[in-house]
């Protein structure tokens, strides 16, 4: 029979998920209304009802809602969720609350791969997949493999892995800067992409990130118990857990979700740091609750950040990566101070 504390915790997590889902739905409708072309809630509701009933709605509302705002808002939410889940996995693997998807060079590698696809004019692969997404995933995977290979050769443990991640990330960022410096005609478009943007969002991107998130989150939940043992710092073998295999699986899943996110939005920082840490302060470090709640919190955070980026100075638009950095930078500094003081 399960203890009462476990039942109470599961009930709290279920209620928290329900609250975050309701808040996310409310925020989604608010973001659909906000923008340079103001749409009333009644217009949005009428457009949804018209689509369900097969009737025709206002052409302008149809265009703005279905072609621009809905794909963009959904993509922002899914990318935020994917980055947050990746952050949870990274923090569990490294037992460090300051770890995030860019730690092992995943974001930089994916950005470099996607930039190569953009600069060479690749659009589609022979199988019909987006070449940008394939190159982004390949770049992120190569970055992780390079970090793990170098760290294993040095036999320095987790500290060496972290340091190698920082070094590889810096190296790949330098390569990206070099590519941009010799391709002046593509400098502006690629540079804006590296700051993060959902301006060119479409439903194909939504389906891509949604599929990667669904697979990654489902498999991550299957790893949750073993990841608890690995992140606790005790000898996982005594609990029947193969720690190296769990770490490898978690890193592969984090790479999958981060690469999918970066391929459609560019580099967006701090989501994988702020959302998991905020949730952990409320629910504890149990990955069975931390993973789904972080996904919801990360999605909500990036959805609101994107809405602010396109409305604060409308009709001009800030890169969403700038908004997340403005919010996440001070949060990161506070986290470092608490960590050094032994309170994180």
Short mmCIF file of C-alpha atoms in Angstrom, two decimals:
data_model
loop_
_atom_site.label_atom_id
_atom_site.label_comp_id
_atom_site.label_asym_id
_atom_site.label_seq_id
_atom_site.Cartn_x
_atom_site.Cartn_y
_atom_site.Cartn_z
CA UNK A 1 0.00 0.00 0.00
CA UNK A 2 1.38 3.39 -0.99
CA UNK A 3 2.04 5.94 1.79
CA UNK A 4 -0.30 8.89 2.31
CA UNK A 5 2.48 11.38 1.49
CA UNK A 6 2.91 9.81 -1.96
CA UNK A 7 -0.84 10.02 -2.64
CA UNK A 8 -0.94 13.66 -1.50
CA UNK A 9 2.01 14.52 -3.74
CA UNK A 10 0.41 12.89 -6.76
CA UNK A 11 -2.78 14.81 -6.08
CA UNK A 12 -0.87 18.07 -5.85
CA UNK A 13 0.95 17.38 -9.12
CA UNK A 14 -2.33 16.54 -10.89
CA UNK A 15 -3.92 19.77 -9.67
CA UNK A 16 -0.84 21.76 -10.67
CA UNK A 17 -0.98 20.27 -14.17
CA UNK A 18 -4.66 21.18 -14.44
CA UNK A 19 -3.99 24.76 -13.33
CA UNK A 20 -1.09 25.18 -15.77
CA UNK A 21 -3.17 23.75 -18.61
CA UNK A 22 -6.02 26.16 -17.92
CA UNK A 23 -3.64 29.12 -17.61
CA UNK A 24 -1.92 28.05 -20.84
CA UNK A 25 -5.24 27.91 -22.71
CA UNK A 26 -6.21 31.35 -21.41
CA UNK A 27 -2.78 32.72 -22.37
CA UNK A 28 -3.06 31.15 -25.82
CA UNK A 29 -6.36 32.91 -26.53
CA UNK A 30 -4.96 36.18 -25.19
CA UNK A 31 -1.91 35.86 -27.45
CA UNK A 32 -4.15 35.17 -30.45
CA UNK A 33 -5.93 38.46 -29.80
CA UNK A 34 -2.77 40.53 -29.25
CA UNK A 35 -0.70 41.97 -32.07
CA UNK A 36 -0.35 44.84 -34.50
CA UNK A 37 -3.78 43.90 -35.91
CA UNK A 38 -6.04 43.82 -32.86
CA UNK A 39 -8.57 41.00 -32.83
CA UNK A 40 -11.37 40.77 -30.29
CA UNK A 41 -12.03 37.55 -28.43
CA UNK A 42 -15.38 37.35 -30.20
CA UNK A 43 -13.57 37.42 -33.56
CA UNK A 44 -11.33 34.54 -32.52
CA UNK A 45 -14.23 32.51 -31.20
CA UNK A 46 -16.28 33.15 -34.34
CA UNK A 47 -13.37 32.07 -36.55
CA UNK A 48 -12.96 28.82 -34.60
CA UNK A 49 -16.69 28.12 -34.70
CA UNK A 50 -16.83 28.89 -38.43
CA UNK A 51 -13.99 26.46 -39.11
CA UNK A 52 -15.73 23.72 -37.08
CA UNK A 53 -19.11 24.28 -38.73
CA UNK A 54 -17.77 24.72 -42.25
CA UNK A 55 -18.94 28.32 -42.59
CA UNK A 56 -16.93 31.26 -43.89
CA UNK A 57 -15.60 33.88 -41.48
CA UNK A 58 -14.07 37.30 -42.00
CA UNK A 59 -11.21 36.95 -44.50
CA UNK A 60 -8.82 39.15 -42.52
CA UNK A 61 -9.46 37.29 -39.28
CA UNK A 62 -9.03 33.97 -41.10
CA UNK A 63 -5.69 35.06 -42.56
CA UNK A 64 -4.26 36.48 -39.33
CA UNK A 65 -5.49 33.66 -37.11
CA UNK A 66 -4.87 30.49 -39.13
CA UNK A 67 -1.81 31.54 -41.14
CA UNK A 68 0.10 33.68 -38.65
CA UNK A 69 -0.88 33.77 -34.99
CA UNK A 70 -2.10 30.25 -34.29
CA UNK A 71 0.94 28.47 -35.82
CA UNK A 72 3.25 30.96 -34.14
CA UNK A 73 1.66 30.65 -30.70
CA UNK A 74 1.48 26.87 -30.84
CA UNK A 75 5.09 26.64 -32.01
CA UNK A 76 6.30 28.96 -29.24
CA UNK A 77 4.52 26.83 -26.64
CA UNK A 78 5.89 23.54 -27.99
CA UNK A 79 9.44 24.86 -28.32
CA UNK A 80 9.32 26.17 -24.76
CA UNK A 81 8.09 22.79 -23.53
CA UNK A 82 10.80 20.93 -25.47
CA UNK A 83 13.59 23.16 -24.14
CA UNK A 84 12.27 22.87 -20.58
CA UNK A 85 12.15 19.06 -20.71
CA UNK A 86 15.66 19.04 -22.18
CA UNK A 87 16.78 21.24 -19.30
CA UNK A 88 15.30 18.83 -16.75
CA UNK A 89 17.17 15.93 -18.36
CA UNK A 90 20.46 17.86 -18.45
CA UNK A 91 20.12 18.92 -14.82
CA UNK A 92 19.34 15.36 -13.78
CA UNK A 93 22.29 13.91 -15.67
CA UNK A 94 24.78 16.45 -14.31
CA UNK A 95 23.16 16.81 -10.87
CA UNK A 96 23.43 20.55 -11.36
CA UNK A 97 20.45 22.97 -11.33
CA UNK A 98 22.37 25.37 -13.57
CA UNK A 99 22.67 22.93 -16.48
CA UNK A 100 20.63 23.67 -19.60
CA UNK A 101 20.39 22.50 -23.24
CA UNK A 102 23.27 24.66 -24.41
CA UNK A 103 25.63 23.12 -21.87
CA UNK A 104 26.99 20.34 -24.08
CA UNK A 105 27.03 22.42 -27.22
CA UNK A 106 23.68 21.02 -28.37
CA UNK A 107 22.23 24.44 -29.19
CA UNK A 108 25.43 25.67 -30.85
CA UNK A 109 25.83 22.46 -32.84
CA UNK A 110 22.21 22.52 -33.98
CA UNK A 111 22.52 26.19 -34.89
CA UNK A 112 25.66 25.52 -36.93
CA UNK A 113 24.01 22.63 -38.76
CA UNK A 114 20.91 24.69 -39.54
CA UNK A 115 23.03 27.65 -40.67
CA UNK A 116 24.92 25.38 -43.08
CA UNK A 117 21.60 24.25 -44.55
CA UNK A 118 20.45 27.86 -44.90
CA UNK A 119 23.71 29.06 -46.48
CA UNK A 120 23.88 26.19 -48.97
CA UNK A 121 20.26 26.60 -49.99
CA UNK A 122 19.12 23.17 -48.86
CA UNK A 123 15.34 23.00 -48.59
CA UNK A 124 14.20 19.39 -48.63
CA UNK A 125 15.85 15.99 -48.29
CA UNK A 126 15.13 13.17 -50.77
CA UNK A 127 12.70 11.69 -48.21
CA UNK A 128 10.73 14.93 -48.02
CA UNK A 129 11.90 16.05 -44.57
CA UNK A 130 13.13 19.57 -43.98
CA UNK A 131 16.87 19.68 -44.60
CA UNK A 132 17.12 22.45 -42.00
CA UNK A 133 15.75 20.16 -39.29
CA UNK A 134 17.91 17.22 -40.35
CA UNK A 135 21.07 19.34 -40.37
CA UNK A 136 20.19 20.88 -37.00
CA UNK A 137 19.73 17.47 -35.41
CA UNK A 138 22.96 16.20 -37.00
CA UNK A 139 24.86 19.23 -35.69
CA UNK A 140 23.51 18.79 -32.17
CA UNK A 141 24.25 15.06 -32.18
CA UNK A 142 27.80 15.57 -33.44
CA UNK A 143 28.39 18.20 -30.74
CA UNK A 144 27.26 15.82 -27.98
CA UNK A 145 29.35 12.94 -29.35
CA UNK A 146 32.40 15.18 -29.60
CA UNK A 147 31.98 16.36 -26.02
CA UNK A 148 31.53 12.84 -24.69
CA UNK A 149 34.48 11.50 -26.68
CA UNK A 150 36.86 14.20 -25.45
CA UNK A 151 35.64 13.96 -21.85
CA UNK A 152 35.95 10.17 -21.83
CA UNK A 153 39.48 10.39 -23.25
CA UNK A 154 40.41 12.78 -20.46
CA UNK A 155 38.79 10.54 -17.80
CA UNK A 156 37.79 13.55 -15.76
CA UNK A 157 34.26 12.51 -14.90
CA UNK A 158 31.31 14.89 -14.86
CA UNK A 159 33.46 17.98 -14.33
CA UNK A 160 35.42 17.22 -17.49
CA UNK A 161 32.16 16.71 -19.38
CA UNK A 162 30.92 20.13 -18.31
CA UNK A 163 34.17 21.86 -19.23
CA UNK A 164 34.29 20.09 -22.59
CA UNK A 165 30.73 21.18 -23.25
CA UNK A 166 31.63 24.82 -22.67
CA UNK A 167 34.71 24.53 -24.89
CA UNK A 168 32.89 22.78 -27.74
CA UNK A 169 30.02 25.25 -27.54
CA UNK A 170 32.44 28.17 -27.84
CA UNK A 171 34.25 26.47 -30.73
CA UNK A 172 31.04 25.84 -32.66
CA UNK A 173 29.83 29.38 -32.04
CA UNK A 174 33.13 30.63 -33.47
CA UNK A 175 32.64 28.45 -36.56
CA UNK A 176 29.16 29.89 -37.00
CA UNK A 177 30.51 33.44 -36.72
CA UNK A 178 33.17 32.59 -39.29
CA UNK A 179 30.57 31.28 -41.72
CA UNK A 180 28.55 34.45 -41.35
CA UNK A 181 31.57 36.68 -41.86
CA UNK A 182 32.35 35.14 -45.27
CA UNK A 183 28.70 35.06 -46.39
CA UNK A 184 27.68 38.68 -46.14
CA UNK A 185 24.54 38.27 -48.25
CA UNK A 186 23.08 35.83 -45.72
CA UNK A 187 24.44 37.62 -42.65
CA UNK A 188 21.27 39.44 -41.63
CA UNK A 189 18.83 36.55 -42.04
CA UNK A 190 21.04 34.01 -40.27
CA UNK A 191 22.02 36.46 -37.55
CA UNK A 192 18.37 37.21 -36.74
CA UNK A 193 17.69 33.48 -36.71
CA UNK A 194 20.44 32.89 -34.15
CA UNK A 195 18.66 35.32 -31.81
CA UNK A 196 15.48 33.25 -31.95
CA UNK A 197 12.28 34.02 -33.81
CA UNK A 198 8.89 32.51 -34.64
CA UNK A 199 8.12 34.98 -37.43
CA UNK A 200 8.13 32.27 -40.10
CA UNK A 201 6.21 29.65 -38.09
CA UNK A 202 3.92 27.26 -39.95
CA UNK A 203 1.94 24.15 -39.13
CA UNK A 204 4.64 21.88 -40.55
CA UNK A 205 7.03 23.20 -37.90
CA UNK A 206 4.34 22.72 -35.25
CA UNK A 207 3.95 19.06 -36.23
CA UNK A 208 7.73 18.51 -36.26
CA UNK A 209 8.35 19.93 -32.78
CA UNK A 210 5.14 18.39 -31.45
CA UNK A 211 6.25 14.93 -32.60
CA UNK A 212 9.75 15.37 -31.13
CA UNK A 213 8.29 16.62 -27.85
CA UNK A 214 5.76 13.78 -27.63
CA UNK A 215 8.41 11.12 -28.22
CA UNK A 216 10.95 12.81 -25.95
CA UNK A 217 8.57 13.44 -23.07
CA UNK A 218 7.03 9.96 -23.23
CA UNK A 219 10.43 8.23 -23.18
CA UNK A 220 11.71 10.64 -20.52
CA UNK A 221 8.81 9.70 -18.24
CA UNK A 222 9.89 6.09 -18.68
CA UNK A 223 13.35 7.09 -17.42
CA UNK A 224 12.02 9.18 -14.52
CA UNK A 225 12.54 6.62 -11.74
CA UNK A 226 16.04 5.70 -12.90
CA UNK A 227 16.92 9.36 -13.37
CA UNK A 228 15.88 9.99 -9.76
CA UNK A 229 18.45 7.43 -8.64
CA UNK A 230 21.16 8.87 -10.91
CA UNK A 231 20.57 12.47 -9.87
CA UNK A 232 20.43 11.59 -6.16
CA UNK A 233 24.19 11.02 -6.20
CA UNK A 234 24.07 7.61 -4.53
CA UNK A 235 25.42 4.42 -6.07
CA UNK A 236 22.69 3.70 -8.63
CA UNK A 237 23.90 0.13 -9.07
CA UNK A 238 22.69 -0.72 -5.58
CA UNK A 239 19.21 0.17 -6.80
CA UNK A 240 19.56 -1.89 -9.96
CA UNK A 241 20.04 1.15 -12.21
CA UNK A 242 22.55 1.21 -15.05
CA UNK A 243 23.67 4.84 -14.61
CA UNK A 244 25.77 5.16 -17.84
CA UNK A 245 22.89 3.84 -19.93
CA UNK A 246 20.39 6.19 -18.26
CA UNK A 247 22.69 9.19 -18.79
CA UNK A 248 23.21 8.30 -22.46
CA UNK A 249 19.48 7.86 -23.06
CA UNK A 250 18.70 11.17 -21.34
CA UNK A 251 21.33 13.00 -23.39
CA UNK A 252 20.00 11.52 -26.65
CA UNK A 253 16.45 12.60 -25.79
CA UNK A 254 17.61 16.09 -24.79
CA UNK A 255 19.51 16.36 -28.08
CA UNK A 256 16.45 15.26 -30.07
CA UNK A 257 14.15 17.84 -28.52
CA UNK A 258 16.69 20.68 -28.50
CA UNK A 259 17.68 20.10 -32.13
CA UNK A 260 14.03 20.02 -33.22
CA UNK A 261 13.38 23.27 -31.34
CA UNK A 262 16.49 25.05 -32.63
CA UNK A 263 15.78 24.01 -36.23
CA UNK A 264 12.49 25.95 -36.29
CA UNK A 265 13.14 28.83 -33.90
CA UNK A 266 16.86 29.49 -33.73
CA UNK A 267 18.78 29.74 -30.47
CA UNK A 268 16.59 30.62 -27.48
CA UNK A 269 18.36 30.64 -24.15
CA UNK A 270 17.38 30.28 -20.49
CA UNK A 271 14.05 28.46 -21.01
CA UNK A 272 15.68 25.15 -20.10
CA UNK A 273 17.11 26.77 -16.98
CA UNK A 274 14.33 28.94 -15.56
CA UNK A 275 11.26 26.71 -16.02
CA UNK A 276 12.68 23.50 -14.44
CA UNK A 277 14.23 25.37 -11.53
CA UNK A 278 11.03 27.28 -10.78
CA UNK A 279 9.03 24.04 -10.82
CA UNK A 280 11.62 22.24 -8.71
CA UNK A 281 11.28 24.87 -5.98
CA UNK A 282 7.57 24.03 -5.75
CA UNK A 283 7.43 20.26 -6.27
CA UNK A 284 10.88 18.91 -5.40
CA UNK A 285 13.30 16.92 -7.55
CA UNK A 286 11.14 13.90 -8.40
CA UNK A 287 11.33 13.63 -12.18
CA UNK A 288 7.92 11.98 -12.37
CA UNK A 289 6.39 15.34 -11.50
CA UNK A 290 9.22 17.61 -12.62
CA UNK A 291 9.11 16.54 -16.29
CA UNK A 292 5.42 17.20 -17.11
CA UNK A 293 5.16 20.35 -14.99
CA UNK A 294 8.35 21.79 -16.48
CA UNK A 295 6.98 21.14 -19.98
CA UNK A 296 3.84 23.11 -19.18
CA UNK A 297 5.75 25.91 -17.42
CA UNK A 298 8.33 26.19 -20.20
CA UNK A 299 5.64 26.35 -22.85
CA UNK A 300 3.77 29.06 -20.97
CA UNK A 301 6.96 31.06 -20.37
CA UNK A 302 7.99 31.10 -24.04
CA UNK A 303 4.45 31.73 -25.25
CA UNK A 304 4.26 34.89 -23.13
CA UNK A 305 7.81 35.92 -24.08
CA UNK A 306 6.95 35.66 -27.78
CA UNK A 307 3.75 37.66 -27.29
CA UNK A 308 5.74 40.43 -25.59
CA UNK A 309 8.43 40.39 -28.28
CA UNK A 310 5.89 41.12 -31.02
CA UNK A 311 3.64 43.56 -29.16
CA UNK A 312 5.88 45.78 -27.00
CA UNK A 313 7.22 47.80 -29.95
CA UNK A 314 4.64 46.88 -32.60
CA UNK A 315 4.81 46.95 -35.57
CA UNK A 316 8.53 46.38 -34.92
CA UNK A 317 9.44 43.01 -33.42
CA UNK A 318 12.16 41.96 -30.98
CA UNK A 319 13.81 38.54 -31.31
CA UNK A 320 12.23 36.26 -28.73
CA UNK A 321 15.70 35.21 -27.59
CA UNK A 322 16.25 38.77 -26.40
CA UNK A 323 13.12 38.59 -24.23
CA UNK A 324 14.06 35.27 -22.65
CA UNK A 325 17.58 36.54 -21.97
CA UNK A 326 16.25 39.69 -20.31
CA UNK A 327 14.17 37.51 -18.00
CA UNK A 328 16.59 34.61 -17.60
CA UNK A 329 19.84 36.54 -17.16
CA UNK A 330 18.99 38.02 -13.74
CA UNK A 331 17.43 34.70 -12.74
CA UNK A 332 20.69 32.92 -13.59
CA UNK A 333 22.74 35.39 -11.54
CA UNK A 334 20.43 34.91 -8.54
CA UNK A 335 20.71 31.14 -8.95
CA UNK A 336 24.52 31.31 -9.00
CA UNK A 337 24.55 33.41 -5.84
CA UNK A 338 22.25 30.99 -4.00
CA UNK A 339 24.21 28.01 -5.27
CA UNK A 340 27.50 29.46 -4.04
CA UNK A 341 25.86 30.25 -0.73
CA UNK A 342 24.80 26.62 -0.37
CA UNK A 343 21.08 27.31 -0.61
CA UNK A 344 20.40 26.06 -4.17
#
